[in-house]
PDB file of C-alpha atoms and ligand atoms in Angstrom:
ATOM      1  CA  MET A   1       0.012   0.020   0.015  1.00  0.00           C
ATOM      2  CA  GLN A   2       1.256   3.356  -0.909  1.00  0.00           C
ATOM      3  CA  LEU A   3      -0.074   6.622   0.490  1.00  0.00           C
ATOM      4  CA  LEU A   4      -1.081   9.333  -1.960  1.00  0.00           C
ATOM      5  CA  ASP A   5       0.483  12.213  -0.048  1.00  0.00           C
ATOM      6  CA  GLY A   6      -1.525  15.407  -0.903  1.00  0.00           C
ATOM      7  CA  ARG A   7       0.423  17.451   1.586  1.00  0.00           C
ATOM      8  CA  ALA A   8       3.782  16.836  -0.092  1.00  0.00           C
ATOM      9  CA  LEU A   9       2.408  17.263  -3.634  1.00  0.00           C
ATOM     10  CA  SER A  10       0.600  20.455  -2.749  1.00  0.00           C
ATOM     11  CA  LYS A  11       3.809  21.847  -1.217  1.00  0.00           C
ATOM     12  CA  LYS A  12       5.659  21.102  -4.427  1.00  0.00           C
ATOM     13  CA  ILE A  13       2.903  22.732  -6.549  1.00  0.00           C
ATOM     14  CA  GLU A  14       2.823  25.786  -4.245  1.00  0.00           C
ATOM     15  CA  GLU A  15       6.587  26.248  -4.644  1.00  0.00           C
ATOM     16  CA  LYS A  16       6.251  26.213  -8.472  1.00  0.00           C
ATOM     17  CA  ILE A  17       3.444  28.708  -8.248  1.00  0.00           C
ATOM     18  CA  THR A  18       5.337  30.980  -5.915  1.00  0.00           C
ATOM     19  CA  GLN A  19       8.192  31.161  -8.488  1.00  0.00           C
ATOM     20  CA  ASP A  20       5.802  31.698 -11.314  1.00  0.00           C
ATOM     21  CA  VAL A  21       4.214  34.644  -9.457  1.00  0.00           C
ATOM     22  CA  LYS A  22       7.672  36.185  -8.962  1.00  0.00           C
ATOM     23  CA  ASP A  23       8.404  35.787 -12.654  1.00  0.00           C
ATOM     24  CA  LEU A  24       4.992  37.278 -13.589  1.00  0.00           C
ATOM     25  CA  LYS A  25       5.610  40.235 -11.288  1.00  0.00           C
ATOM     26  CA  SER A  26       8.983  40.984 -12.753  1.00  0.00           C
ATOM     27  CA  THR A  27       7.837  40.486 -16.445  1.00  0.00           C
ATOM     28  CA  CYS A  28       4.445  42.329 -16.530  1.00  0.00           C
ATOM     29  CA  GLY A  29       4.163  43.869 -13.006  1.00  0.00           C
ATOM     30  CA  CYS A  30       0.986  41.750 -12.374  1.00  0.00           C
ATOM     31  CA  THR A  31       0.056  40.165  -9.086  1.00  0.00           C
ATOM     32  CA  PRO A  32      -2.569  37.364  -9.089  1.00  0.00           C
ATOM     33  CA  GLY A  33      -5.603  38.468  -7.053  1.00  0.00           C
ATOM     34  CA  LEU A  34      -8.287  36.278  -5.405  1.00  0.00           C
ATOM     35  CA  ALA A  35     -11.488  37.640  -3.790  1.00  0.00           C
ATOM     36  CA  VAL A  36     -13.446  35.470  -1.461  1.00  0.00           C
ATOM     37  CA  VAL A  37     -17.044  36.091  -0.495  1.00  0.00           C
ATOM     38  CA  LEU A  38     -17.864  34.550   2.816  1.00  0.00           C
ATOM     39  CA  VAL A  39     -21.377  34.765   4.259  1.00  0.00           C
ATOM     40  CA  GLY A  40     -22.150  33.936   7.934  1.00  0.00           C
ATOM     41  CA  GLN A  41     -20.255  32.280  10.703  1.00  0.00           C
ATOM     42  CA  ASP A  42     -20.045  28.603   9.762  1.00  0.00           C
ATOM     43  CA  PRO A  43     -16.929  27.420  11.482  1.00  0.00           C
ATOM     44  CA  ALA A  44     -15.951  24.956   8.740  1.00  0.00           C
ATOM     45  CA  SER A  45     -16.376  27.612   5.996  1.00  0.00           C
ATOM     46  CA  SER A  46     -14.426  30.176   8.109  1.00  0.00           C
ATOM     47  CA  ALA A  47     -11.649  27.655   8.558  1.00  0.00           C
ATOM     48  CA  TYR A  48     -11.508  26.841   4.863  1.00  0.00           C
ATOM     49  CA  VAL A  49     -11.413  30.488   3.859  1.00  0.00           C
ATOM     50  CA  ASN A  50      -8.747  31.115   6.333  1.00  0.00           C
ATOM     51  CA  MET A  51      -6.630  28.358   4.823  1.00  0.00           C
ATOM     52  CA  LYS A  52      -7.160  29.736   1.392  1.00  0.00           C
ATOM     53  CA  LYS A  53      -6.116  33.146   2.422  1.00  0.00           C
ATOM     54  CA  LYS A  54      -2.974  31.902   4.112  1.00  0.00           C
ATOM     55  CA  ALA A  55      -2.051  29.939   0.959  1.00  0.00           C
ATOM     56  CA  CYS A  56      -2.586  33.153  -1.140  1.00  0.00           C
ATOM     57  CA  ASP A  57      -0.158  34.969   1.192  1.00  0.00           C
ATOM     58  CA  ARG A  58       2.438  32.222   0.995  1.00  0.00           C
ATOM     59  CA  ALA A  59       2.252  32.338  -2.848  1.00  0.00           C
ATOM     60  CA  GLY A  60       2.513  36.104  -3.003  1.00  0.00           C
ATOM     61  CA  PHE A  61      -1.013  36.667  -4.270  1.00  0.00           C
ATOM     62  CA  TYR A  62      -3.161  39.668  -3.454  1.00  0.00           C
ATOM     63  CA  SER A  63      -6.267  38.458  -1.654  1.00  0.00           C
ATOM     64  CA  ILE A  64      -9.340  39.997  -0.139  1.00  0.00           C
ATOM     65  CA  THR A  65     -12.156  38.460   1.866  1.00  0.00           C
ATOM     66  CA  HIS A  66     -15.617  40.004   1.797  1.00  0.00           C
ATOM     67  CA  ASP A  67     -16.998  38.874   5.111  1.00  0.00           C
ATOM     68  CA  MET A  68     -20.754  39.303   5.235  1.00  0.00           C
ATOM     69  CA  PRO A  69     -23.337  38.760   7.996  1.00  0.00           C
ATOM     70  CA  GLU A  70     -25.667  35.734   7.843  1.00  0.00           C
ATOM     71  CA  THR A  71     -28.606  38.146   7.261  1.00  0.00           C
ATOM     72  CA  ILE A  72     -27.153  39.852   4.195  1.00  0.00           C
ATOM     73  CA  SER A  73     -29.514  40.357   1.214  1.00  0.00           C
ATOM     74  CA  GLN A  74     -29.220  38.612  -2.174  1.00  0.00           C
ATOM     75  CA  GLU A  75     -29.021  42.159  -3.728  1.00  0.00           C
ATOM     76  CA  ALA A  76     -26.104  43.146  -1.567  1.00  0.00           C
ATOM     77  CA  ILE A  77     -24.100  40.064  -2.558  1.00  0.00           C
ATOM     78  CA  GLU A  78     -24.931  40.539  -6.288  1.00  0.00           C
ATOM     79  CA  LYS A  79     -23.604  44.177  -5.997  1.00  0.00           C
ATOM     80  CA  THR A  80     -20.359  42.834  -4.437  1.00  0.00           C
ATOM     81  CA  ILE A  81     -19.886  40.318  -7.345  1.00  0.00           C
ATOM     82  CA  ALA A  82     -20.586  42.994  -9.957  1.00  0.00           C
ATOM     83  CA  MET A  83     -17.982  45.174  -8.275  1.00  0.00           C
ATOM     84  CA  LEU A  84     -15.373  42.288  -8.147  1.00  0.00           C
ATOM     85  CA  ASN A  85     -16.184  41.378 -11.822  1.00  0.00           C
ATOM     86  CA  ASN A  86     -14.970  44.969 -12.696  1.00  0.00           C
ATOM     87  CA  ASP A  87     -12.058  45.054 -10.318  1.00  0.00           C
ATOM     88  CA  THR A  88      -8.708  44.590 -12.336  1.00  0.00           C
ATOM     89  CA  ASN A  89      -6.891  43.711  -9.151  1.00  0.00           C
ATOM     90  CA  VAL A  90      -9.126  40.634  -8.852  1.00  0.00           C
ATOM     91  CA  ASP A  91      -8.377  37.661 -11.178  1.00  0.00           C
ATOM     92  CA  GLY A  92     -10.437  35.104  -9.278  1.00  0.00           C
ATOM     93  CA  ILE A  93     -13.677  35.192  -7.449  1.00  0.00           C
ATOM     94  CA  LEU A  94     -14.681  32.489  -4.902  1.00  0.00           C
ATOM     95  CA  ILE A  95     -18.062  32.317  -3.166  1.00  0.00           C
ATOM     96  CA  GLN A  96     -17.599  30.033  -0.207  1.00  0.00           C
ATOM     97  CA  LEU A  97     -20.463  27.436  -0.142  1.00  0.00           C
ATOM     98  CA  PRO A  98     -22.863  26.693   1.367  1.00  0.00           C
ATOM     99  CA  LEU A  99     -24.727  29.941   1.523  1.00  0.00           C
ATOM    100  CA  PRO A 100     -27.717  30.747   3.893  1.00  0.00           C
ATOM    101  CA  LYS A 101     -31.071  29.384   2.743  1.00  0.00           C
ATOM    102  CA  HIS A 102     -32.556  32.721   1.795  1.00  0.00           C
ATOM    103  CA  ILE A 103     -29.787  33.221  -0.802  1.00  0.00           C
ATOM    104  CA  ASP A 104     -30.248  32.052  -4.397  1.00  0.00           C
ATOM    105  CA  THR A 105     -26.837  30.270  -4.877  1.00  0.00           C
ATOM    106  CA  THR A 106     -27.342  29.399  -8.516  1.00  0.00           C
ATOM    107  CA  LYS A 107     -28.004  32.908  -9.521  1.00  0.00           C
ATOM    108  CA  LEU A 108     -24.934  34.148  -7.679  1.00  0.00           C
ATOM    109  CA  LEU A 109     -22.750  31.522  -9.305  1.00  0.00           C
ATOM    110  CA  GLU A 110     -24.031  32.692 -12.716  1.00  0.00           C
ATOM    111  CA  LEU A 111     -23.151  36.208 -12.080  1.00  0.00           C
ATOM    112  CA  VAL A 112     -19.422  35.534 -11.591  1.00  0.00           C
ATOM    113  CA  ALA A 113     -17.588  36.487 -14.791  1.00  0.00           C
ATOM    114  CA  PRO A 114     -16.591  33.050 -16.269  1.00  0.00           C
ATOM    115  CA  GLU A 115     -13.111  34.235 -16.723  1.00  0.00           C
ATOM    116  CA  LYS A 116     -12.804  34.858 -13.004  1.00  0.00           C
ATOM    117  CA  ASP A 117     -14.645  31.701 -12.048  1.00  0.00           C
ATOM    118  CA  VAL A 118     -11.676  29.996 -10.415  1.00  0.00           C
ATOM    119  CA  ASP A 119     -14.000  27.490  -8.580  1.00  0.00           C
ATOM    120  CA  GLY A 120     -15.398  26.328 -11.947  1.00  0.00           C
ATOM    121  CA  PHE A 121     -18.911  26.507 -10.809  1.00  0.00           C
ATOM    122  CA  HIS A 122     -20.296  28.807 -13.587  1.00  0.00           C
ATOM    123  CA  PRO A 123     -22.476  26.846 -16.080  1.00  0.00           C
ATOM    124  CA  TYR A 124     -20.173  28.222 -18.850  1.00  0.00           C
ATOM    125  CA  ASN A 125     -17.214  26.389 -17.241  1.00  0.00           C
ATOM    126  CA  VAL A 126     -19.265  23.348 -16.358  1.00  0.00           C
ATOM    127  CA  GLY A 127     -20.188  23.095 -20.036  1.00  0.00           C
ATOM    128  CA  ARG A 128     -16.568  23.539 -21.132  1.00  0.00           C
ATOM    129  CA  LEU A 129     -15.479  20.775 -18.729  1.00  0.00           C
ATOM    130  CA  THR A 130     -18.050  18.277 -19.914  1.00  0.00           C
ATOM    131  CA  THR A 131     -17.284  18.914 -23.560  1.00  0.00           C
ATOM    132  CA  GLY A 132     -13.558  18.485 -22.764  1.00  0.00           C
ATOM    133  CA  LEU A 133     -12.673  22.136 -23.521  1.00  0.00           C
ATOM    134  CA  ASP A 134     -10.195  24.228 -21.706  1.00  0.00           C
ATOM    135  CA  GLY A 135     -11.667  26.324 -18.860  1.00  0.00           C
ATOM    136  CA  PHE A 136     -11.802  26.294 -15.067  1.00  0.00           C
ATOM    137  CA  ALA A 137     -12.421  22.933 -13.429  1.00  0.00           C
ATOM    138  CA  PRO A 138     -13.497  22.706  -9.787  1.00  0.00           C
ATOM    139  CA  CYS A 139     -10.505  22.532  -7.408  1.00  0.00           C
ATOM    140  CA  THR A 140     -11.184  19.323  -5.525  1.00  0.00           C
ATOM    141  CA  PRO A 141     -11.601  16.933  -8.410  1.00  0.00           C
ATOM    142  CA  LEU A 142      -8.801  18.789 -10.245  1.00  0.00           C
ATOM    143  CA  GLY A 143      -6.532  18.055  -7.255  1.00  0.00           C
ATOM    144  CA  VAL A 144      -7.494  14.406  -7.305  1.00  0.00           C
ATOM    145  CA  MET A 145      -6.441  14.167 -10.978  1.00  0.00           C
ATOM    146  CA  GLU A 146      -3.102  15.836 -10.157  1.00  0.00           C
ATOM    147  CA  LEU A 147      -2.562  13.339  -7.329  1.00  0.00           C
ATOM    148  CA  LEU A 148      -3.287  10.382  -9.528  1.00  0.00           C
ATOM    149  CA  LYS A 149      -0.897  11.812 -12.242  1.00  0.00           C
ATOM    150  CA  GLU A 150       1.869  12.383  -9.739  1.00  0.00           C
ATOM    151  CA  TYR A 151       1.746   8.691  -8.498  1.00  0.00           C
ATOM    152  CA  LYS A 152       1.401   7.414 -12.154  1.00  0.00           C
ATOM    153  CA  VAL A 153      -1.990   5.913 -11.507  1.00  0.00           C
ATOM    154  CA  ASP A 154      -3.396   5.634 -15.097  1.00  0.00           C
ATOM    155  CA  VAL A 155      -7.105   5.918 -15.234  1.00  0.00           C
ATOM    156  CA  LYS A 156      -7.502   5.034 -18.889  1.00  0.00           C
ATOM    157  CA  GLY A 157      -9.877   2.195 -19.331  1.00  0.00           C
ATOM    158  CA  LYS A 158     -10.194   1.684 -15.592  1.00  0.00           C
ATOM    159  CA  ASN A 159     -13.484   1.123 -13.734  1.00  0.00           C
ATOM    160  CA  CYS A 160     -13.912   4.258 -11.526  1.00  0.00           C
ATOM    161  CA  VAL A 161     -16.692   4.465  -9.134  1.00  0.00           C
ATOM    162  CA  VAL A 162     -17.427   7.990  -7.887  1.00  0.00           C
ATOM    163  CA  VAL A 163     -19.568   7.939  -4.754  1.00  0.00           C
ATOM    164  CA  GLY A 164     -21.417  11.338  -4.367  1.00  0.00           C
ATOM    165  CA  ALA A 165     -23.010  13.374  -7.142  1.00  0.00           C
ATOM    166  CA  SER A 166     -22.560  17.020  -5.903  1.00  0.00           C
ATOM    167  CA  ASN A 167     -21.922  19.863  -8.315  1.00  0.00           C
ATOM    168  CA  ILE A 168     -18.738  20.684  -6.322  1.00  0.00           C
ATOM    169  CA  VAL A 169     -17.117  17.212  -6.246  1.00  0.00           C
ATOM    170  CA  GLY A 170     -18.964  14.202  -7.717  1.00  0.00           C
ATOM    171  CA  LYS A 171     -20.154  15.478 -11.063  1.00  0.00           C
ATOM    172  CA  PRO A 172     -16.972  17.319 -12.086  1.00  0.00           C
ATOM    173  CA  MET A 173     -14.877  14.376 -10.832  1.00  0.00           C
ATOM    174  CA  ALA A 174     -16.799  12.036 -13.216  1.00  0.00           C
ATOM    175  CA  ALA A 175     -16.350  14.487 -16.057  1.00  0.00           C
ATOM    176  CA  LEU A 176     -12.575  14.829 -15.471  1.00  0.00           C
ATOM    177  CA  LEU A 177     -12.175  10.999 -15.356  1.00  0.00           C
ATOM    178  CA  LEU A 178     -14.287  10.505 -18.346  1.00  0.00           C
ATOM    179  CA  ASN A 179     -12.188  13.141 -20.282  1.00  0.00           C
ATOM    180  CA  ALA A 180      -9.244  10.971 -19.187  1.00  0.00           C
ATOM    181  CA  ASP A 181     -10.809   8.015 -20.897  1.00  0.00           C
ATOM    182  CA  ALA A 182     -11.846   6.138 -17.656  1.00  0.00           C
ATOM    183  CA  THR A 183     -14.974   4.094 -17.405  1.00  0.00           C
ATOM    184  CA  VAL A 184     -17.106   6.012 -14.857  1.00  0.00           C
ATOM    185  CA  GLU A 185     -20.009   5.064 -12.672  1.00  0.00           C
ATOM    186  CA  VAL A 186     -21.612   7.661 -10.394  1.00  0.00           C
ATOM    187  CA  CYS A 187     -23.302   6.382  -7.251  1.00  0.00           C
ATOM    188  CA  HIS A 188     -25.343   8.541  -4.868  1.00  0.00           C
ATOM    189  CA  VAL A 189     -27.793   8.586  -2.088  1.00  0.00           C
ATOM    190  CA  PHE A 190     -30.503   6.760  -4.044  1.00  0.00           C
ATOM    191  CA  THR A 191     -28.137   4.032  -5.415  1.00  0.00           C
ATOM    192  CA  ASP A 192     -29.223   0.633  -4.490  1.00  0.00           C
ATOM    193  CA  ASP A 193     -26.611  -1.803  -3.098  1.00  0.00           C
ATOM    194  CA  LEU A 194     -23.558   0.553  -3.111  1.00  0.00           C
ATOM    195  CA  LYS A 195     -21.224  -2.475  -2.485  1.00  0.00           C
ATOM    196  CA  LYS A 196     -22.243  -4.146  -5.687  1.00  0.00           C
ATOM    197  CA  HIS A 197     -20.784  -1.087  -7.562  1.00  0.00           C
ATOM    198  CA  THR A 198     -17.723  -0.556  -5.359  1.00  0.00           C
ATOM    199  CA  LEU A 199     -16.643  -4.192  -5.578  1.00  0.00           C
ATOM    200  CA  ASN A 200     -16.194  -3.810  -9.343  1.00  0.00           C
ATOM    201  CA  ALA A 201     -14.086  -0.710  -9.047  1.00  0.00           C
ATOM    202  CA  ASP A 202     -10.305  -0.363  -9.843  1.00  0.00           C
ATOM    203  CA  ILE A 203     -10.598   3.138  -8.375  1.00  0.00           C
ATOM    204  CA  VAL A 204     -13.124   4.326  -5.730  1.00  0.00           C
ATOM    205  CA  LEU A 205     -13.478   8.034  -5.254  1.00  0.00           C
ATOM    206  CA  VAL A 206     -15.820   9.002  -2.357  1.00  0.00           C
ATOM    207  CA  GLY A 207     -16.774  12.420  -1.133  1.00  0.00           C
ATOM    208  CA  VAL A 208     -20.083  12.439   0.891  1.00  0.00           C
ATOM    209  CA  GLY A 209     -19.232  13.107   4.521  1.00  0.00           C
ATOM    210  CA  ILE A 210     -20.370   9.798   6.001  1.00  0.00           C
ATOM    211  CA  ILE A 211     -17.699   8.304   8.358  1.00  0.00           C
ATOM    212  CA  ASN A 212     -16.790   4.733   7.492  1.00  0.00           C
ATOM    213  CA  LEU A 213     -19.037   4.452   4.561  1.00  0.00           C
ATOM    214  CA  ILE A 214     -16.536   2.399   2.556  1.00  0.00           C
ATOM    215  CA  THR A 215     -15.398  -0.694   4.499  1.00  0.00           C
ATOM    216  CA  GLU A 216     -12.959  -3.476   3.573  1.00  0.00           C
ATOM    217  CA  ASP A 217     -15.683  -5.923   2.290  1.00  0.00           C
ATOM    218  CA  MET A 218     -16.762  -3.342  -0.218  1.00  0.00           C
ATOM    219  CA  VAL A 219     -13.552  -3.178  -2.254  1.00  0.00           C
ATOM    220  CA  LYS A 220     -11.419  -5.603  -4.229  1.00  0.00           C
ATOM    221  CA  ASP A 221      -7.774  -6.281  -3.684  1.00  0.00           C
ATOM    222  CA  ASP A 222      -5.274  -3.726  -4.917  1.00  0.00           C
ATOM    223  CA  VAL A 223      -8.112  -1.086  -5.252  1.00  0.00           C
ATOM    224  CA  VAL A 224      -7.032   2.623  -5.504  1.00  0.00           C
ATOM    225  CA  ILE A 225      -8.906   4.734  -2.875  1.00  0.00           C
ATOM    226  CA  ILE A 226      -9.512   8.402  -3.063  1.00  0.00           C
ATOM    227  CA  ASP A 227     -11.110   9.717   0.165  1.00  0.00           C
ATOM    228  CA  ILE A 228     -12.614  13.199  -0.480  1.00  0.00           C
ATOM    229  CA  GLY A 229     -14.854  13.207   2.714  1.00  0.00           C
ATOM    230  CA  VAL A 230     -14.003  15.219   5.710  1.00  0.00           C
ATOM    231  CA  SER A 231     -16.055  14.805   8.934  1.00  0.00           C
ATOM    232  CA  ARG A 232     -15.407  15.389  12.628  1.00  0.00           C
ATOM    233  CA  THR A 233     -15.938  12.441  15.012  1.00  0.00           C
ATOM    234  CA  LYS A 234     -17.683  12.919  18.412  1.00  0.00           C
ATOM    235  CA  GLU A 235     -14.217  13.139  19.892  1.00  0.00           C
ATOM    236  CA  GLY A 236     -13.385  16.015  17.562  1.00  0.00           C
ATOM    237  CA  LYS A 237     -11.061  14.036  15.259  1.00  0.00           C
ATOM    238  CA  LEU A 238     -11.074  14.762  11.532  1.00  0.00           C
ATOM    239  CA  VAL A 239     -11.794  11.700   9.435  1.00  0.00           C
ATOM    240  CA  GLY A 240     -12.789  10.847   5.896  1.00  0.00           C
ATOM    241  CA  ASP A 241     -15.476   8.528   4.386  1.00  0.00           C
ATOM    242  CA  VAL A 242     -13.329   5.455   4.415  1.00  0.00           C
ATOM    243  CA  ASP A 243     -12.401   2.975   7.151  1.00  0.00           C
ATOM    244  CA  PHE A 244      -8.768   3.750   6.514  1.00  0.00           C
ATOM    245  CA  GLU A 245      -7.221   1.282   8.894  1.00  0.00           C
ATOM    246  CA  ASN A 246      -8.867  -1.783   7.305  1.00  0.00           C
ATOM    247  CA  VAL A 247      -9.291  -0.609   3.699  1.00  0.00           C
ATOM    248  CA  SER A 248      -5.691   0.496   3.461  1.00  0.00           C
ATOM    249  CA  LYS A 249      -4.601  -3.150   3.884  1.00  0.00           C
ATOM    250  CA  LYS A 250      -6.412  -4.002   0.657  1.00  0.00           C
ATOM    251  CA  SER A 251      -5.401  -1.029  -1.353  1.00  0.00           C
ATOM    252  CA  SER A 252      -2.543  -0.399  -3.820  1.00  0.00           C
ATOM    253  CA  PHE A 253      -2.773   3.380  -3.245  1.00  0.00           C
ATOM    254  CA  ILE A 254      -4.826   5.317  -0.739  1.00  0.00           C
ATOM    255  CA  THR A 255      -5.251   8.937   0.301  1.00  0.00           C
ATOM    256  CA  PRO A 256      -5.204   9.706   3.990  1.00  0.00           C
ATOM    257  CA  SER A 257      -7.966  12.085   5.209  1.00  0.00           C
ATOM    258  CA  PRO A 258      -7.014  14.650   6.316  1.00  0.00           C
ATOM    259  CA  GLY A 259      -3.612  15.168   4.391  1.00  0.00           C
ATOM    260  CA  GLY A 260      -4.765  13.809   1.054  1.00  0.00           C
ATOM    261  CA  VAL A 261      -7.220  15.609  -1.073  1.00  0.00           C
ATOM    262  CA  GLY A 262      -7.696  18.697   1.184  1.00  0.00           C
ATOM    263  CA  PRO A 263      -4.326  20.347   0.576  1.00  0.00           C
ATOM    264  CA  MET A 264      -4.673  19.584  -3.214  1.00  0.00           C
ATOM    265  CA  THR A 265      -7.853  21.590  -3.323  1.00  0.00           C
ATOM    266  CA  ILE A 266      -6.057  24.653  -2.020  1.00  0.00           C
ATOM    267  CA  ALA A 267      -3.098  24.122  -4.453  1.00  0.00           C
ATOM    268  CA  MET A 268      -5.595  23.934  -7.324  1.00  0.00           C
ATOM    269  CA  LEU A 269      -7.289  27.139  -6.251  1.00  0.00           C
ATOM    270  CA  LEU A 270      -3.892  28.841  -6.476  1.00  0.00           C
ATOM    271  CA  SER A 271      -3.278  27.219  -9.805  1.00  0.00           C
ATOM    272  CA  ASN A 272      -6.668  28.207 -11.244  1.00  0.00           C
ATOM    273  CA  THR A 273      -6.090  31.772  -9.906  1.00  0.00           C
ATOM    274  CA  LEU A 274      -2.618  32.015 -11.508  1.00  0.00           C
ATOM    275  CA  LYS A 275      -4.184  30.824 -14.796  1.00  0.00           C
ATOM    276  CA  ALA A 276      -6.901  33.390 -14.570  1.00  0.00           C
ATOM    277  CA  SER A 277      -4.319  36.066 -13.890  1.00  0.00           C
ATOM    278  CA  LYS A 278      -2.215  35.136 -16.945  1.00  0.00           C
ATOM    279  CA  ILE A 279      -5.429  35.185 -19.132  1.00  0.00           C
ATOM    280  CA  ASN A 280      -6.606  38.532 -17.709  1.00  0.00           C
ATOM    281  CA  ALA A 281      -3.048  40.148 -18.045  1.00  0.00           C
ATOM    282  CA  LYS A 282      -2.906  39.030 -21.683  1.00  0.00           C
ATOM    283  CA  LYS A 283      -6.492  40.472 -22.327  1.00  0.00           C
ATOM    284  CA  LEU A 284      -5.575  43.778 -20.635  1.00  0.00           C
ATOM    285  CA  ALA A 285      -2.443  44.173 -22.672  1.00  0.00           C
ATOM    286  CA  GLN A 286      -4.373  43.516 -25.856  1.00  0.00           C
ATOM    287  CA  GLU A 287      -6.951  46.070 -24.973  1.00  0.00           C
ATOM    288  CA  ARG A 288      -4.191  48.624 -24.356  1.00  0.00           C
ATOM    289  CA  GLU A 289      -2.592  47.837 -27.737  1.00  0.00           C
ATOM    290  CA  ALA A 290      -5.866  48.189 -29.586  1.00  0.00           C
TER     291      ALA A 290
HETATM  292  N1  LIG B 301     -17.471  24.541  -0.023  1.00  0.00           N
HETATM  293  C1  LIG B 301     -16.972  23.243   0.112  1.00  0.00           C
HETATM  294  N2  LIG B 301     -16.027  23.128  -0.826  1.00  0.00           N
HETATM  295  C2  LIG B 301     -15.984  24.129  -1.665  1.00  0.00           C
HETATM  296  C3  LIG B 301     -15.214  24.645  -2.720  1.00  0.00           C
HETATM  297  O1  LIG B 301     -14.419  23.888  -3.247  1.00  0.00           O
HETATM  298  N3  LIG B 301     -15.406  25.872  -3.186  1.00  0.00           N
HETATM  299  C4  LIG B 301     -16.314  26.683  -2.510  1.00  0.00           C
HETATM  300  N4  LIG B 301     -16.444  27.933  -3.066  1.00  0.00           N
HETATM  301  N5  LIG B 301     -17.056  26.355  -1.513  1.00  0.00           N
HETATM  302  C5  LIG B 301     -16.917  25.178  -1.015  1.00  0.00           C
END
């Protein structure tokens, strides 16, 4: 069994991005910028946003967080997004999810300029991803693909079972795998007999937030396990969706959780923001020339 070490790989990617940022600053005077919209006081969302901000600082990005109260109106968030769309210091806009119930999340995600949509949640980028065109893909599944690539886990022709069909993880994960020529099945809350599906998988990718959902009897020998789930036990310990202790014994590769996919999500956010920055810098230069 080999661990897929997301902490180590994310560090390597961050170092490369930090150097790229230095080069970008010296060649065009540009600094990649990320704006985060955070609504309410959810501790997990606040913690994630904090980690994203620290990563931006380490890489030399400009970053700004728009902290809004739980009771903020839809209109006020819409105005903030419009302002960020027009702010040339901001290359990427991230709306931390989930949002309070009175907010129309779909509408907000559609208001983000597609060229600043570093989360890859705008339907324009979702469409580009599913048709295999270049664009912005969501950070968590993108991080999983990088991790698999780093450890030379070839997905071509492999049976991949994605457990969870969210817009943030499951669906884009399936699209990325399909684009890489994998055979993909997506299981979800209404799937009958999950074990029947996972037993057939060369690679299981699970991100639903249910502790110990995947147990050793549900996977075949030498399976590759990607654990995207993060939950807190009653004792306050962070764990994934996989019974790591027992499933790891049957696996060829497995991600720890935490320390696997989580750090990769942040590295991919930096990568997408740098990509947006390069595109936006080029566009601005062309506009100046015209
Ligand atoms: N909430 C949970 N995961 C994510 C993510 O990747 N991006 C955003 N914006 N919100 C999230």
